[in-house]
XYZ file of C-alpha atoms in Angstrom:
206
model
C -88.285 -175.185 106.679
C -89.356 -178.522 108.162
C -92.885 -179.720 107.422
C -94.780 -182.912 108.009
C -96.056 -184.432 104.771
C -98.920 -186.901 105.106
C -100.255 -188.782 102.069
C -103.860 -189.942 102.368
C -105.589 -192.265 99.891
C -109.235 -193.193 99.512
C -111.695 -194.849 97.150
C -114.116 -191.930 96.978
C -114.345 -188.304 98.054
C -117.129 -185.722 97.992
C -116.952 -182.063 99.040
C -120.355 -180.381 99.018
C -120.952 -176.929 97.572
C -122.259 -174.809 100.487
C -124.882 -173.196 98.233
C -126.525 -176.530 97.204
C -129.030 -177.613 99.847
C -131.371 -179.920 97.945
C -131.531 -181.648 94.574
C -128.429 -182.665 92.647
C -125.311 -182.469 94.855
C -122.144 -181.601 92.913
C -118.707 -181.913 94.481
C -115.926 -179.352 94.716
C -112.855 -180.392 92.743
C -110.590 -179.897 95.762
C -111.348 -180.025 99.502
C -112.051 -176.764 101.336
C -109.909 -175.829 104.332
C -112.813 -176.721 106.635
C -112.541 -180.352 105.453
C -108.793 -180.338 106.119
C -109.246 -178.964 109.645
C -112.096 -181.417 110.245
C -109.756 -184.232 109.241
C -107.060 -182.915 111.620
C -109.619 -182.649 114.425
C -110.552 -186.297 113.846
C -106.994 -187.597 114.052
C -106.166 -185.487 117.120
C -109.455 -186.159 118.886
C -110.204 -182.488 119.609
C -110.970 -179.286 117.712
C -108.092 -178.086 115.499
C -108.190 -174.598 113.940
C -105.829 -172.414 111.869
C -104.550 -171.009 115.174
C -103.129 -174.458 116.026
C -101.393 -175.468 112.783
C -100.861 -174.024 109.306
C -101.615 -176.290 106.365
C -101.070 -176.677 102.646
C -102.155 -179.488 100.347
C -102.191 -180.974 96.855
C -105.249 -183.013 95.863
C -105.566 -185.410 92.933
C -108.187 -187.887 91.724
C -108.629 -190.219 88.743
C -112.171 -189.423 87.605
C -115.543 -187.951 88.554
C -118.889 -189.785 88.556
C -122.481 -189.563 89.865
C -124.089 -191.973 92.313
C -127.625 -192.428 93.622
C -127.906 -191.837 97.359
C -130.753 -192.480 99.801
C -131.644 -189.444 101.941
C -134.175 -189.067 104.742
C -136.419 -186.044 104.925
C -137.369 -185.197 108.512
C -140.976 -184.058 108.924
C -142.030 -182.758 112.319
C -144.725 -184.976 113.927
C -145.210 -186.857 110.651
C -142.288 -189.295 110.714
C -139.464 -189.578 108.210
C -139.642 -189.981 104.458
C -136.912 -191.534 102.313
C -135.962 -190.140 98.928
C -133.289 -190.538 96.262
C -130.829 -187.862 95.193
C -127.934 -187.758 92.738
C -124.533 -187.022 94.274
C -121.327 -186.376 92.412
C -118.156 -187.971 93.767
C -114.439 -188.219 92.978
C -112.881 -191.624 92.367
C -109.498 -192.725 93.729
C -108.591 -189.469 95.529
C -105.113 -188.741 96.887
C -104.321 -185.956 99.345
C -100.785 -184.664 99.967
C -101.089 -182.768 103.228
C -98.368 -180.454 104.568
C -98.300 -179.280 108.211
C -95.929 -176.866 109.917
C -96.336 -178.686 113.264
C -94.346 -181.931 113.395
C -96.218 -183.063 116.533
C -99.081 -184.229 114.297
C -96.950 -187.213 113.273
C -98.048 -188.967 116.472
C -101.727 -188.174 115.845
C -101.613 -189.646 112.333
C -99.838 -192.751 113.650
C -102.648 -193.243 116.185
C -105.748 -191.350 114.959
C -108.542 -190.850 117.496
C -111.316 -191.188 114.896
C -111.644 -192.468 111.310
C -110.112 -190.353 108.545
C -112.662 -189.154 105.969
C -112.482 -187.293 102.670
C -115.942 -185.766 102.844
C -118.909 -187.885 103.910
C -118.868 -190.578 106.573
C -118.770 -193.182 103.769
C -115.640 -191.634 102.231
C -113.171 -193.554 104.377
C -109.485 -192.927 103.738
C -106.143 -194.338 104.897
C -102.671 -192.911 105.527
C -100.017 -194.278 103.170
C -97.068 -192.081 104.196
C -95.995 -189.859 107.104
C -92.697 -188.090 106.439
C -90.764 -185.047 107.604
C -89.671 -182.983 104.601
C -87.766 -179.762 104.062
C -89.609 -177.245 101.899
C -87.593 -174.370 100.478
C -88.917 -171.048 99.243
C -88.671 -170.811 95.445
C -90.157 -168.721 92.627
C -91.401 -169.864 89.197
C -92.904 -173.149 90.374
C -95.838 -175.323 89.367
C -98.661 -174.458 91.750
C -102.175 -175.820 91.750
C -104.529 -178.731 92.538
C -105.422 -176.933 95.746
C -107.351 -173.862 96.915
C -105.713 -170.452 96.801
C -106.595 -166.993 98.135
C -108.741 -164.971 95.754
C -105.953 -162.454 95.019
C -103.238 -165.007 94.115
C -101.314 -163.644 91.109
C -101.914 -165.697 87.924
C -104.355 -168.200 89.495
C -107.583 -169.104 87.704
C -110.497 -171.444 88.256
C -113.806 -171.630 90.115
C -114.273 -168.903 92.741
C -116.198 -169.979 95.824
C -116.775 -168.490 99.273
C -115.728 -171.174 101.760
C -115.193 -171.327 105.544
C -111.753 -172.140 106.915
C -113.213 -174.106 109.847
C -116.242 -174.623 112.070
C -116.883 -174.253 115.787
C -117.465 -177.375 117.867
C -120.637 -175.941 119.407
C -124.169 -177.114 118.621
C -125.284 -175.866 116.181
C -121.903 -175.477 114.512
C -120.989 -172.082 113.119
C -118.778 -171.280 110.161
C -115.571 -169.329 110.837
C -113.276 -167.433 108.459
C -115.481 -167.498 105.340
C -113.760 -165.803 102.379
C -113.414 -166.252 98.615
C -110.992 -168.892 97.336
C -109.913 -170.006 93.876
C -110.360 -173.747 93.329
C -107.423 -174.855 91.161
C -107.790 -178.355 89.665
C -104.648 -177.999 87.535
C -101.149 -176.562 87.810
C -99.951 -173.183 86.541
C -96.616 -171.371 86.644
C -96.516 -169.204 89.743
C -93.869 -166.539 89.266
C -93.708 -165.362 92.878
C -92.146 -167.129 95.843
C -93.754 -170.016 97.725
C -92.700 -173.257 99.375
C -91.464 -176.004 97.033
C -91.422 -179.790 97.406
C -88.311 -180.946 95.480
C -89.428 -184.597 95.514
C -92.649 -183.941 93.643
C -91.483 -180.720 91.958
C -94.546 -178.673 92.848
C -95.261 -175.570 94.857
C -97.130 -175.771 98.165
C -99.276 -172.859 99.327
C -99.260 -172.720 103.113
C -102.419 -171.070 104.478
C -101.735 -168.800 107.429
């Protein structure tokens, strides 16, 4: 089946745990689907949801570190107060994004808004846009992505995450369900899509 593969590189990435509101801010090891659909919405210039395009991805990074970040606490009628918090981030991230809608090639060639891998400071750039043919295959290396909670043989951190957000104010989370965050590969015995160039399985979320 034909897919669009887009490779996105950055210097830093940070994907916040939904349950951490204040204090130390750790990062997820792979981006949630809501980040992917936020990225697609940015390049297209309008809201993109799982009803518009199905996605799969592989995510890699070189190392993890902690930075100091200035935050501003809003106090009603009392002005704003600055503070310092520690935020974890991923260094030299690389996202291999697979889309089942080839029309997005034009959007990535001429993105409407900047491409981010997390925060507004996590700017990223597109290094490749390519149409590829993914075949269904069993016994493949699968991982470095998020997988449904009931994926046979998968292991890792389990986290409830939204698939996307509304574009209303305030935004609302949609499609929240448990996912397995896989930061390494494992042998997946069942059938899934396979990228012969990189020799890894690609889980397409539908």
